[in-house]
């Protein structure tokens, strides 16, 4: 019996913003159901919008980010910046596709 390898997903800020959805996605990734990925730009956006929308204080938003990074250190994507300019999608989302 062949077992399919875990799927991969880039978690954008819109799915990480909701506490419930973020928790579910984090737990599923920790359990090995899929491989989660994000970059610093995505985490910056989550942190900034949590504070902007009044869902967190700057300190609690930062704490959430640090806990996410500690829980899934392998999720951090680096070295994609040189590919951003070649992406043809919306300029605000090119870092995700890159």
PDB file of N, CA, C and O in Angstrom, residues 9-26 34 37-50 53 55 64 68 92-93 95-97:
ATOM      1  N   UNK A   9       1.334  23.626   1.568  1.00  0.00           N
ATOM      2  CA  UNK A   9       0.484  24.806   1.443  1.00  0.00           C
ATOM      3  C   UNK A   9       1.193  26.033   1.987  1.00  0.00           C
ATOM      4  O   UNK A   9       1.796  25.977   3.058  1.00  0.00           O
ATOM      5  N   UNK A  10       1.110  27.112   1.230  1.00  0.00           N
ATOM      6  CA  UNK A  10       1.565  28.403   1.721  1.00  0.00           C
ATOM      7  C   UNK A  10       0.392  29.019   2.461  1.00  0.00           C
ATOM      8  O   UNK A  10      -0.701  29.148   1.916  1.00  0.00           O
ATOM      9  N   UNK A  11       0.611  29.359   3.710  1.00  0.00           N
ATOM     10  CA  UNK A  11      -0.433  29.957   4.529  1.00  0.00           C
ATOM     11  C   UNK A  11      -0.318  31.470   4.443  1.00  0.00           C
ATOM     12  O   UNK A  11       0.604  32.066   5.001  1.00  0.00           O
ATOM     13  N   UNK A  12      -1.246  32.077   3.740  1.00  0.00           N
ATOM     14  CA  UNK A  12      -1.247  33.526   3.580  1.00  0.00           C
ATOM     15  C   UNK A  12      -1.866  34.180   4.811  1.00  0.00           C
ATOM     16  O   UNK A  12      -2.516  33.525   5.636  1.00  0.00           O
ATOM     17  N   UNK A  13      -1.697  35.471   4.915  1.00  0.00           N
ATOM     18  CA  UNK A  13      -2.168  36.220   6.081  1.00  0.00           C
ATOM     19  C   UNK A  13      -3.665  36.080   6.301  1.00  0.00           C
ATOM     20  O   UNK A  13      -4.119  36.037   7.444  1.00  0.00           O
ATOM     21  N   UNK A  14      -4.435  35.948   5.229  1.00  0.00           N
ATOM     22  CA  UNK A  14      -5.889  35.884   5.412  1.00  0.00           C
ATOM     23  C   UNK A  14      -6.332  34.633   6.162  1.00  0.00           C
ATOM     24  O   UNK A  14      -7.337  34.660   6.857  1.00  0.00           O
ATOM     25  N   UNK A  15      -5.610  33.533   6.074  1.00  0.00           N
ATOM     26  CA  UNK A  15      -5.979  32.334   6.828  1.00  0.00           C
ATOM     27  C   UNK A  15      -5.322  32.299   8.204  1.00  0.00           C
ATOM     28  O   UNK A  15      -5.798  31.614   9.098  1.00  0.00           O
ATOM     29  N   UNK A  16      -4.243  33.036   8.373  1.00  0.00           N
ATOM     30  CA  UNK A  16      -3.564  33.082   9.669  1.00  0.00           C
ATOM     31  C   UNK A  16      -4.144  34.155  10.588  1.00  0.00           C
ATOM     32  O   UNK A  16      -3.877  34.155  11.782  1.00  0.00           O
ATOM     33  N   UNK A  17      -4.949  35.053  10.054  1.00  0.00           N
ATOM     34  CA  UNK A  17      -5.532  36.138  10.833  1.00  0.00           C
ATOM     35  C   UNK A  17      -6.547  35.609  11.853  1.00  0.00           C
ATOM     36  O   UNK A  17      -6.540  36.004  13.015  1.00  0.00           O
ATOM     37  N   UNK A  18      -7.397  34.715  11.423  1.00  0.00           N
ATOM     38  CA  UNK A  18      -8.409  34.138  12.314  1.00  0.00           C
ATOM     39  C   UNK A  18      -7.732  33.215  13.325  1.00  0.00           C
ATOM     40  O   UNK A  18      -7.023  32.281  12.940  1.00  0.00           O
ATOM     41  N   UNK A  19      -7.974  33.461  14.592  1.00  0.00           N
ATOM     42  CA  UNK A  19      -7.359  32.626  15.624  1.00  0.00           C
ATOM     43  C   UNK A  19      -7.761  31.164  15.517  1.00  0.00           C
ATOM     44  O   UNK A  19      -6.926  30.270  15.650  1.00  0.00           O
ATOM     45  N   UNK A  20      -9.032  30.917  15.269  1.00  0.00           N
ATOM     46  CA  UNK A  20      -9.530  29.539  15.189  1.00  0.00           C
ATOM     47  C   UNK A  20      -8.931  28.820  13.977  1.00  0.00           C
ATOM     48  O   UNK A  20      -8.437  27.696  14.092  1.00  0.00           O
ATOM     49  N   UNK A  21      -8.962  29.466  12.816  1.00  0.00           N
ATOM     50  CA  UNK A  21      -8.429  28.839  11.612  1.00  0.00           C
ATOM     51  C   UNK A  21      -6.914  28.666  11.706  1.00  0.00           C
ATOM     52  O   UNK A  21      -6.376  27.618  11.334  1.00  0.00           O
ATOM     53  N   UNK A  22      -6.232  29.656  12.233  1.00  0.00           N
ATOM     54  CA  UNK A  22      -4.783  29.560  12.422  1.00  0.00           C
ATOM     55  C   UNK A  22      -4.445  28.385  13.327  1.00  0.00           C
ATOM     56  O   UNK A  22      -3.548  27.592  13.026  1.00  0.00           O
ATOM     57  N   UNK A  23      -5.167  28.247  14.434  1.00  0.00           N
ATOM     58  CA  UNK A  23      -4.934  27.150  15.360  1.00  0.00           C
ATOM     59  C   UNK A  23      -5.148  25.799  14.676  1.00  0.00           C
ATOM     60  O   UNK A  23      -4.339  24.889  14.816  1.00  0.00           O
ATOM     61  N   UNK A  24      -6.239  25.679  13.923  1.00  0.00           N
ATOM     62  CA  UNK A  24      -6.526  24.431  13.212  1.00  0.00           C
ATOM     63  C   UNK A  24      -5.414  24.092  12.218  1.00  0.00           C
ATOM     64  O   UNK A  24      -4.924  22.955  12.172  1.00  0.00           O
ATOM     65  N   UNK A  25      -4.998  25.071  11.438  1.00  0.00           N
ATOM     66  CA  UNK A  25      -3.948  24.843  10.439  1.00  0.00           C
ATOM     67  C   UNK A  25      -2.604  24.519  11.085  1.00  0.00           C
ATOM     68  O   UNK A  25      -1.864  23.664  10.591  1.00  0.00           O
ATOM     69  N   UNK A  26      -2.308  25.189  12.184  1.00  0.00           N
ATOM     70  CA  UNK A  26      -1.064  24.908  12.899  1.00  0.00           C
ATOM     71  C   UNK A  26      -1.075  23.484  13.454  1.00  0.00           C
ATOM     72  O   UNK A  26      -0.109  22.735  13.298  1.00  0.00           O
ATOM     73  N   UNK A  34       0.079  17.950   6.640  1.00  0.00           N
ATOM     74  CA  UNK A  34       0.566  18.709   5.481  1.00  0.00           C
ATOM     75  C   UNK A  34       1.773  19.518   5.923  1.00  0.00           C
ATOM     76  O   UNK A  34       2.054  19.629   7.119  1.00  0.00           O
ATOM     77  N   UNK A  37       3.868  26.494   4.966  1.00  0.00           N
ATOM     78  CA  UNK A  37       4.940  27.427   4.617  1.00  0.00           C
ATOM     79  C   UNK A  37       4.420  28.855   4.742  1.00  0.00           C
ATOM     80  O   UNK A  37       3.254  29.128   4.517  1.00  0.00           O
ATOM     81  N   UNK A  38       5.324  29.753   5.123  1.00  0.00           N
ATOM     82  CA  UNK A  38       5.054  31.186   5.146  1.00  0.00           C
ATOM     83  C   UNK A  38       6.361  31.916   5.015  1.00  0.00           C
ATOM     84  O   UNK A  38       7.440  31.323   5.076  1.00  0.00           O
ATOM     85  N   UNK A  39       6.296  33.226   4.814  1.00  0.00           N
ATOM     86  CA  UNK A  39       7.518  34.032   4.784  1.00  0.00           C
ATOM     87  C   UNK A  39       7.345  35.202   5.760  1.00  0.00           C
ATOM     88  O   UNK A  39       6.268  35.390   6.337  1.00  0.00           O
ATOM     89  N   UNK A  40       8.388  35.938   5.939  1.00  0.00           N
ATOM     90  CA  UNK A  40       8.362  37.042   6.906  1.00  0.00           C
ATOM     91  C   UNK A  40       7.344  38.103   6.513  1.00  0.00           C
ATOM     92  O   UNK A  40       6.713  38.706   7.389  1.00  0.00           O
ATOM     93  N   UNK A  41       7.155  38.330   5.230  1.00  0.00           N
ATOM     94  CA  UNK A  41       6.182  39.319   4.768  1.00  0.00           C
ATOM     95  C   UNK A  41       4.773  38.914   5.188  1.00  0.00           C
ATOM     96  O   UNK A  41       3.970  39.751   5.623  1.00  0.00           O
ATOM     97  N   UNK A  42       4.452  37.639   5.076  1.00  0.00           N
ATOM     98  CA  UNK A  42       3.143  37.131   5.502  1.00  0.00           C
ATOM     99  C   UNK A  42       2.968  37.331   7.002  1.00  0.00           C
ATOM    100  O   UNK A  42       1.932  37.824   7.459  1.00  0.00           O
ATOM    101  N   UNK A  43       3.970  36.964   7.779  1.00  0.00           N
ATOM    102  CA  UNK A  43       3.870  37.113   9.237  1.00  0.00           C
ATOM    103  C   UNK A  43       3.797  38.583   9.643  1.00  0.00           C
ATOM    104  O   UNK A  43       3.078  38.932  10.581  1.00  0.00           O
ATOM    105  N   UNK A  44       4.511  39.451   8.928  1.00  0.00           N
ATOM    106  CA  UNK A  44       4.419  40.891   9.182  1.00  0.00           C
ATOM    107  C   UNK A  44       2.989  41.374   8.985  1.00  0.00           C
ATOM    108  O   UNK A  44       2.455  42.139   9.783  1.00  0.00           O
ATOM    109  N   UNK A  45       2.356  40.903   7.890  1.00  0.00           N
ATOM    110  CA  UNK A  45       0.987  41.312   7.579  1.00  0.00           C
ATOM    111  C   UNK A  45       0.001  40.820   8.643  1.00  0.00           C
ATOM    112  O   UNK A  45      -0.893  41.563   9.057  1.00  0.00           O
ATOM    113  N   UNK A  46       0.163  39.596   9.091  1.00  0.00           N
ATOM    114  CA  UNK A  46      -0.707  39.062  10.138  1.00  0.00           C
ATOM    115  C   UNK A  46      -0.571  39.906  11.394  1.00  0.00           C
ATOM    116  O   UNK A  46      -1.571  40.370  11.966  1.00  0.00           O
ATOM    117  N   UNK A  47       0.637  40.107  11.809  1.00  0.00           N
ATOM    118  CA  UNK A  47       0.895  40.861  13.042  1.00  0.00           C
ATOM    119  C   UNK A  47       0.343  42.284  12.943  1.00  0.00           C
ATOM    120  O   UNK A  47      -0.358  42.756  13.850  1.00  0.00           O
ATOM    121  N   UNK A  48       0.618  42.943  11.839  1.00  0.00           N
ATOM    122  CA  UNK A  48       0.165  44.318  11.633  1.00  0.00           C
ATOM    123  C   UNK A  48      -1.372  44.409  11.641  1.00  0.00           C
ATOM    124  O   UNK A  48      -1.955  45.275  12.286  1.00  0.00           O
ATOM    125  N   UNK A  49      -2.037  43.478  10.946  1.00  0.00           N
ATOM    126  CA  UNK A  49      -3.490  43.537  10.845  1.00  0.00           C
ATOM    127  C   UNK A  49      -4.203  43.133  12.129  1.00  0.00           C
ATOM    128  O   UNK A  49      -5.290  43.634  12.409  1.00  0.00           O
ATOM    129  N   UNK A  50      -3.612  42.233  12.899  1.00  0.00           N
ATOM    130  CA  UNK A  50      -4.208  41.899  14.197  1.00  0.00           C
ATOM    131  C   UNK A  50      -4.292  43.142  15.078  1.00  0.00           C
ATOM    132  O   UNK A  50      -5.297  43.386  15.743  1.00  0.00           O
ATOM    133  N   UNK A  53      -6.762  45.902  13.403  1.00  0.00           N
ATOM    134  CA  UNK A  53      -8.176  45.562  13.550  1.00  0.00           C
ATOM    135  C   UNK A  53      -8.616  45.467  15.010  1.00  0.00           C
ATOM    136  O   UNK A  53      -9.760  45.118  15.295  1.00  0.00           O
ATOM    137  N   UNK A  55      -7.689  43.282  17.198  1.00  0.00           N
ATOM    138  CA  UNK A  55      -7.821  41.889  17.644  1.00  0.00           C
ATOM    139  C   UNK A  55      -6.700  41.486  18.591  1.00  0.00           C
ATOM    140  O   UNK A  55      -6.766  40.437  19.216  1.00  0.00           O
ATOM    141  N   UNK A  64       2.173  35.863  19.500  1.00  0.00           N
ATOM    142  CA  UNK A  64       1.553  34.859  18.612  1.00  0.00           C
ATOM    143  C   UNK A  64       2.499  34.484  17.480  1.00  0.00           C
ATOM    144  O   UNK A  64       2.670  33.313  17.158  1.00  0.00           O
ATOM    145  N   UNK A  68       4.173  30.803  16.749  1.00  0.00           N
ATOM    146  CA  UNK A  68       4.010  30.127  15.455  1.00  0.00           C
ATOM    147  C   UNK A  68       5.373  29.717  14.893  1.00  0.00           C
ATOM    148  O   UNK A  68       5.557  28.592  14.434  1.00  0.00           O
ATOM    149  N   UNK A  92       0.751  43.084  -4.827  1.00  0.00           N
ATOM    150  CA  UNK A  92       0.724  42.893  -3.372  1.00  0.00           C
ATOM    151  C   UNK A  92       0.890  41.429  -2.980  1.00  0.00           C
ATOM    152  O   UNK A  92       1.241  41.134  -1.847  1.00  0.00           O
ATOM    153  N   UNK A  93       0.628  40.518  -3.890  1.00  0.00           N
ATOM    154  CA  UNK A  93       0.679  39.083  -3.584  1.00  0.00           C
ATOM    155  C   UNK A  93       1.845  38.350  -4.247  1.00  0.00           C
ATOM    156  O   UNK A  93       1.938  37.135  -4.143  1.00  0.00           O
ATOM    157  N   UNK A  95       4.919  38.154  -3.457  1.00  0.00           N
ATOM    158  CA  UNK A  95       5.796  37.475  -2.483  1.00  0.00           C
ATOM    159  C   UNK A  95       5.262  36.085  -2.141  1.00  0.00           C
ATOM    160  O   UNK A  95       6.035  35.190  -1.821  1.00  0.00           O
ATOM    161  N   UNK A  96       3.964  35.896  -2.234  1.00  0.00           N
ATOM    162  CA  UNK A  96       3.361  34.586  -1.925  1.00  0.00           C
ATOM    163  C   UNK A  96       3.691  33.594  -3.031  1.00  0.00           C
ATOM    164  O   UNK A  96       4.117  32.474  -2.768  1.00  0.00           O
ATOM    165  N   UNK A  97       3.480  33.991  -4.261  1.00  0.00           N
ATOM    166  CA  UNK A  97       3.737  33.111  -5.405  1.00  0.00           C
ATOM    167  C   UNK A  97       5.230  32.825  -5.565  1.00  0.00           C
ATOM    168  O   UNK A  97       5.622  31.708  -5.895  1.00  0.00           O
TER     169      UNK A  97
END
